[in-house]
Coordinates of C-alpha atoms in Angstrom, one line a residue:
M1 CA -55.4 57.9 -87.0
R2 CA -54.8 61.6 -87.5
L3 CA -51.6 63.4 -88.2
L4 CA -50.4 66.2 -85.9
P5 CA -51.5 69.1 -88.1
L6 CA -55.1 68.1 -87.6
L7 CA -54.8 68.9 -83.9
L8 CA -56.2 72.4 -84.4
A9 CA -59.5 70.9 -85.5
A10 CA -59.7 68.3 -82.8
V11 CA -60.8 68.3 -79.2
V12 CA -57.9 67.4 -76.9
V13 CA -58.2 64.5 -74.6
A14 CA -57.6 65.9 -71.1
V15 CA -54.8 64.5 -69.1
P16 CA -55.1 64.8 -65.3
T17 CA -52.4 66.6 -63.4
S18 CA -51.5 63.3 -61.8
A19 CA -49.8 62.5 -65.2
Q20 CA -47.0 65.0 -64.3
R21 CA -44.6 62.4 -63.0
A22 CA -41.7 60.3 -64.1
Y23 CA -41.9 57.1 -66.2
D24 CA -41.5 53.8 -64.4
Q25 CA -38.3 52.7 -66.1
A26 CA -38.5 49.0 -65.0
V27 CA -42.0 48.7 -66.4
L28 CA -41.0 50.5 -69.6
A29 CA -38.0 48.2 -70.1
S30 CA -40.2 45.1 -70.0
L31 CA -42.7 46.7 -72.4
L32 CA -40.2 48.1 -74.9
E33 CA -38.2 44.9 -75.2
R34 CA -41.0 42.3 -75.4
E35 CA -41.8 40.3 -78.5
G36 CA -45.2 40.6 -80.1
R37 CA -47.0 41.1 -83.4
V38 CA -47.7 44.4 -85.2
P39 CA -51.3 44.4 -86.6
S40 CA -51.9 45.6 -90.1
Q41 CA -54.6 47.9 -89.0
P42 CA -54.3 50.8 -86.5
I43 CA -55.1 50.1 -82.9
E44 CA -58.5 51.3 -81.7
Y45 CA -58.4 53.1 -78.3
R46 CA -61.1 54.0 -75.8
R47 CA -61.4 56.0 -72.6
Y48 CA -61.8 54.0 -69.5
R49 CA -63.4 56.0 -66.7
I50 CA -62.9 55.5 -63.0
E51 CA -66.5 55.0 -61.9
H52 CA -68.3 53.2 -59.1
E53 CA -71.8 53.7 -57.6
S54 CA -70.3 54.0 -54.1
G55 CA -68.0 56.9 -55.2
N56 CA -65.0 54.9 -53.8
S57 CA -61.9 55.2 -56.1
V58 CA -60.4 51.9 -54.9
L59 CA -63.5 49.9 -55.8
A60 CA -63.7 51.8 -59.1
R61 CA -60.2 50.7 -59.9
H62 CA -60.9 47.1 -59.0
D63 CA -63.8 47.2 -61.4
L64 CA -61.4 48.4 -64.1
Y65 CA -59.0 45.6 -63.3
D66 CA -61.9 43.1 -63.7
E67 CA -63.0 44.7 -67.0
L68 CA -59.5 44.7 -68.6
G69 CA -58.8 41.1 -67.4
D70 CA -62.1 39.7 -68.5
G71 CA -62.8 38.9 -64.8
N72 CA -59.2 38.1 -63.9
R73 CA -58.1 41.0 -61.7
D74 CA -54.4 40.1 -61.8
L75 CA -54.5 40.0 -65.6
G76 CA -56.2 43.3 -65.7
R77 CA -53.6 44.9 -63.5
A78 CA -50.9 43.5 -65.8
R79 CA -52.5 44.8 -68.9
L80 CA -52.8 48.3 -67.3
T81 CA -49.0 48.6 -67.5
I82 CA -49.4 49.4 -71.3
G83 CA -50.4 52.8 -70.1
Q84 CA -46.8 53.6 -69.4
I85 CA -45.7 53.3 -73.0
L86 CA -48.7 55.5 -74.0
G87 CA -47.8 58.2 -71.6
Q88 CA -50.9 57.7 -69.5
P89 CA -51.1 58.3 -65.7
D90 CA -50.7 55.6 -63.2
V91 CA -54.2 54.3 -62.6
T92 CA -53.6 54.2 -58.8
T93 CA -53.4 58.0 -58.8
L94 CA -56.8 58.4 -60.6
R95 CA -59.9 59.3 -58.7
I96 CA -63.6 59.0 -59.5
G97 CA -64.5 60.9 -62.7
E98 CA -61.0 60.8 -64.2
S99 CA -60.1 58.5 -67.1
I100 CA -57.2 56.8 -68.9
V101 CA -56.9 56.0 -72.6
L102 CA -56.0 52.4 -73.4
P103 CA -56.5 49.9 -76.3
A104 CA -60.2 49.1 -76.8
R105 CA -59.7 45.4 -77.5
P106 CA -58.2 43.0 -75.0
A107 CA -56.1 41.4 -77.7
D108 CA -54.4 44.7 -78.3
F109 CA -52.8 44.9 -74.9
D110 CA -50.1 42.3 -75.7
L111 CA -48.6 43.5 -79.0
S112 CA -45.1 44.5 -80.0
P113 CA -44.2 48.0 -78.7
L114 CA -43.9 49.1 -82.3
A115 CA -47.7 48.8 -82.6
Y116 CA -48.2 51.7 -80.1
A117 CA -45.8 54.0 -81.8
P118 CA -46.8 57.6 -82.7
F119 CA -44.4 57.2 -85.6
P120 CA -45.1 55.7 -89.1
S121 CA -43.7 52.2 -89.6
E122 CA -42.1 53.3 -92.9
W123 CA -40.1 56.5 -93.6
P124 CA -39.6 56.5 -97.4
G125 CA -37.3 59.5 -97.3
A126 CA -34.8 57.6 -95.1
A127 CA -34.9 54.4 -97.1
E128 CA -31.3 54.9 -98.3
I129 CA -30.0 55.9 -94.8
E130 CA -28.7 53.0 -92.8
R131 CA -29.5 54.6 -89.4
A132 CA -31.6 57.6 -88.7
V133 CA -32.9 58.9 -85.4
V134 CA -35.8 61.3 -84.9
V135 CA -36.5 63.3 -81.7
D136 CA -39.9 64.8 -81.7
L137 CA -40.3 67.7 -79.3
T138 CA -44.0 68.1 -79.7
T139 CA -44.8 64.5 -78.5
Q140 CA -41.7 64.1 -76.4
T141 CA -40.8 60.8 -78.1
W142 CA -37.9 59.4 -80.2
A143 CA -37.6 56.8 -82.9
A144 CA -34.9 54.9 -84.7
Y145 CA -35.2 54.0 -88.4
G146 CA -33.0 51.5 -90.3
N147 CA -33.2 52.0 -94.0
G148 CA -36.5 53.7 -93.6
R149 CA -38.1 51.1 -91.3
L150 CA -39.1 51.7 -87.7
R151 CA -36.8 49.7 -85.5
R152 CA -37.5 51.2 -82.0
W153 CA -39.2 54.1 -80.3
G154 CA -39.8 55.3 -76.8
P155 CA -40.5 58.3 -74.6
A156 CA -38.0 61.2 -74.3
S157 CA -37.8 64.3 -72.3
T158 CA -36.0 67.3 -73.9
G159 CA -35.0 70.8 -72.8
K160 CA -37.7 72.9 -71.1
A161 CA -39.1 76.0 -72.8
S162 CA -36.5 78.3 -71.3
T163 CA -33.6 76.0 -72.3
P164 CA -35.0 74.1 -75.3
T165 CA -33.3 71.4 -77.3
P166 CA -32.4 73.0 -80.6
T167 CA -34.1 71.7 -83.7
G168 CA -32.4 70.7 -87.0
R169 CA -30.2 67.9 -88.5
Y170 CA -27.2 66.6 -86.6
T171 CA -24.7 63.7 -86.8
M172 CA -23.7 61.8 -83.7
N173 CA -20.1 62.5 -82.9
W174 CA -18.3 61.9 -79.6
R175 CA -19.6 59.3 -77.1
E176 CA -19.0 58.6 -73.4
M177 CA -20.3 55.7 -71.4
D178 CA -20.5 57.5 -68.1
R179 CA -20.5 61.3 -67.6
E180 CA -21.3 63.9 -65.0
S181 CA -23.6 66.7 -66.1
T182 CA -22.1 70.2 -66.0
E183 CA -25.6 71.6 -65.2
A184 CA -25.7 70.2 -61.7
P185 CA -25.9 72.8 -58.9
P186 CA -23.0 73.0 -56.4
G187 CA -22.8 70.0 -54.1
E188 CA -24.8 67.8 -56.4
T189 CA -23.8 65.2 -59.0
W190 CA -26.0 64.4 -61.9
R191 CA -24.8 61.2 -63.7
M192 CA -25.6 60.3 -67.2
R193 CA -24.8 57.0 -69.0
Y194 CA -24.8 56.1 -72.7
V195 CA -24.0 59.7 -73.7
M196 CA -24.2 60.3 -77.4
N197 CA -23.3 63.9 -78.4
I198 CA -24.9 65.6 -81.4
Y199 CA -23.9 69.2 -80.8
A200 CA -20.4 69.6 -79.3
V201 CA -20.3 73.4 -78.8
R202 CA -23.6 73.5 -77.0
G203 CA -23.1 70.2 -75.2
I204 CA -26.3 68.6 -76.5
H205 CA -26.5 64.8 -76.0
L206 CA -28.9 62.0 -76.1
H207 CA -28.4 60.1 -72.9
Q208 CA -29.8 57.9 -70.1
Y209 CA -31.1 59.6 -67.0
N210 CA -32.8 58.2 -63.9
V211 CA -35.7 60.6 -64.0
V212 CA -37.5 61.0 -67.4
P213 CA -40.7 63.1 -66.8
S214 CA -43.9 62.0 -68.6
G215 CA -45.2 65.6 -68.3
P216 CA -43.6 68.8 -69.4
P217 CA -39.9 68.6 -70.3
E218 CA -37.6 69.8 -67.5
G219 CA -34.1 69.5 -69.1
H220 CA -31.4 72.0 -70.0
G221 CA -31.2 71.1 -73.7
C222 CA -30.2 67.4 -73.8
V223 CA -32.5 64.6 -74.6
R224 CA -33.2 62.3 -71.6
M225 CA -34.0 58.7 -72.4
V226 CA -35.0 55.7 -70.2
E227 CA -32.1 53.4 -69.6
A228 CA -33.4 50.5 -71.8
D229 CA -33.7 52.8 -74.8
A230 CA -30.4 54.6 -74.2
R231 CA -28.6 51.3 -74.0
W232 CA -30.3 50.0 -77.1
L233 CA -29.5 53.1 -79.1
W234 CA -25.9 53.1 -77.9
D235 CA -25.4 49.6 -79.1
W236 CA -27.3 50.1 -82.4
T237 CA -25.3 53.3 -83.3
G238 CA -21.9 51.8 -82.7
G239 CA -21.4 51.1 -79.0
D240 CA -17.9 52.3 -77.9
T241 CA -16.8 53.4 -81.3
T242 CA -15.6 57.0 -81.7
A243 CA -16.4 57.3 -85.4
P244 CA -19.1 59.9 -86.3
G245 CA -22.2 58.4 -87.9
T246 CA -25.9 58.3 -87.2
V247 CA -28.1 61.1 -88.6
V248 CA -30.3 62.7 -85.9
I249 CA -33.3 64.9 -86.7
V250 CA -34.7 67.1 -83.9
Q251 CA -38.1 68.6 -84.8
G252 CA -41.3 70.0 -83.4
T253 CA -42.2 72.5 -80.7
T254 CA -41.3 72.3 -77.1
P255 CA -44.5 71.8 -75.0
T256 CA -45.0 73.9 -71.9
E257 CA -47.5 71.4 -70.5
T258 CA -48.0 67.6 -70.7
P259 CA -47.7 66.6 -74.4
V260 CA -50.9 65.8 -76.1
R261 CA -50.9 62.1 -76.9
F262 CA -54.5 61.5 -77.9
V263 CA -57.2 63.6 -79.5
E264 CA -60.9 62.9 -79.7
G265 CA -62.0 61.5 -83.1
P266 CA -65.4 60.6 -84.4
S267 CA -65.2 57.1 -82.8
G268 CA -63.2 57.9 -79.7
P269 CA -59.6 58.7 -78.8
E270 CA -57.0 58.7 -81.7
R271 CA -53.3 58.5 -81.3
V272 CA -51.4 61.7 -82.2
M273 CA -49.1 60.7 -85.0
V274 CA -45.7 62.3 -85.8
S275 CA -45.1 63.7 -89.3
L276 CA -41.6 63.1 -90.7
P277 CA -39.7 65.3 -93.2
P278 CA -39.9 63.9 -96.8
D279 CA -36.1 64.2 -97.1
P280 CA -34.2 64.1 -93.8
M281 CA -31.0 65.3 -95.5
A282 CA -32.8 68.5 -96.6
V283 CA -33.5 69.5 -93.0
P284 CA -31.1 72.4 -92.1
R285 CA -28.2 71.7 -89.9
G286 CA -28.9 72.6 -86.3
D287 CA -25.3 73.2 -85.2
R288 CA -24.7 76.0 -87.6

């Protein structure tokens, strides 16, 4: 696997415009909360092309279901859901000639969600920190580390380029279970749940939202999370407590297009990996 700085030397795996959509939160919840093993070796990925001699996209997708399910079409459809956690487009939107990046081996479709993370499993610099959260703007993902060990990760959608989420080091402060966004236009109500504020003056929170784009970020500065992740993070960082606590690092660069999730390596697609700061407490405060 290659770290993000090597992107400049790599050929980007193209993502079709059909990927500019919202995550299926019900599918993601089942993936993010399932049990499974984490292999000792990195997962190998490959590009599955939508191809059929007839030129018919439906028949081509059926061939893909059969291939992924070893002849069992229903199993193949079920395995395709892993594309959600990888930020890949819904296969039903793909047409002849387009492709989707998925695990290369059938056994790698049923692993723990930690196995597919773009984050390292260990963060030595955070080994002495009970709870630390990272929001990576470049990949539009987030991760939670307990004493330097990856506990959970998932997709995120941050502020768009014109209203970016500010980078830096923060500490979670006030919290609110249910809140109305002040950014909603007149006559509309935007509801957020599991609101965890990290920058009081600017009103920057990590929170649940019903629409979490898998393409370019569209927010006003907050970090949108799918409900399953926001609920888990709320509980893990203290639930209804009002005591300040968890360290939050926001890093990276806000993408103006769909984040790059895979690059072409010598043997095929490789997962873009996030680099973490050696010492999270040395990251400058973002609220000053």
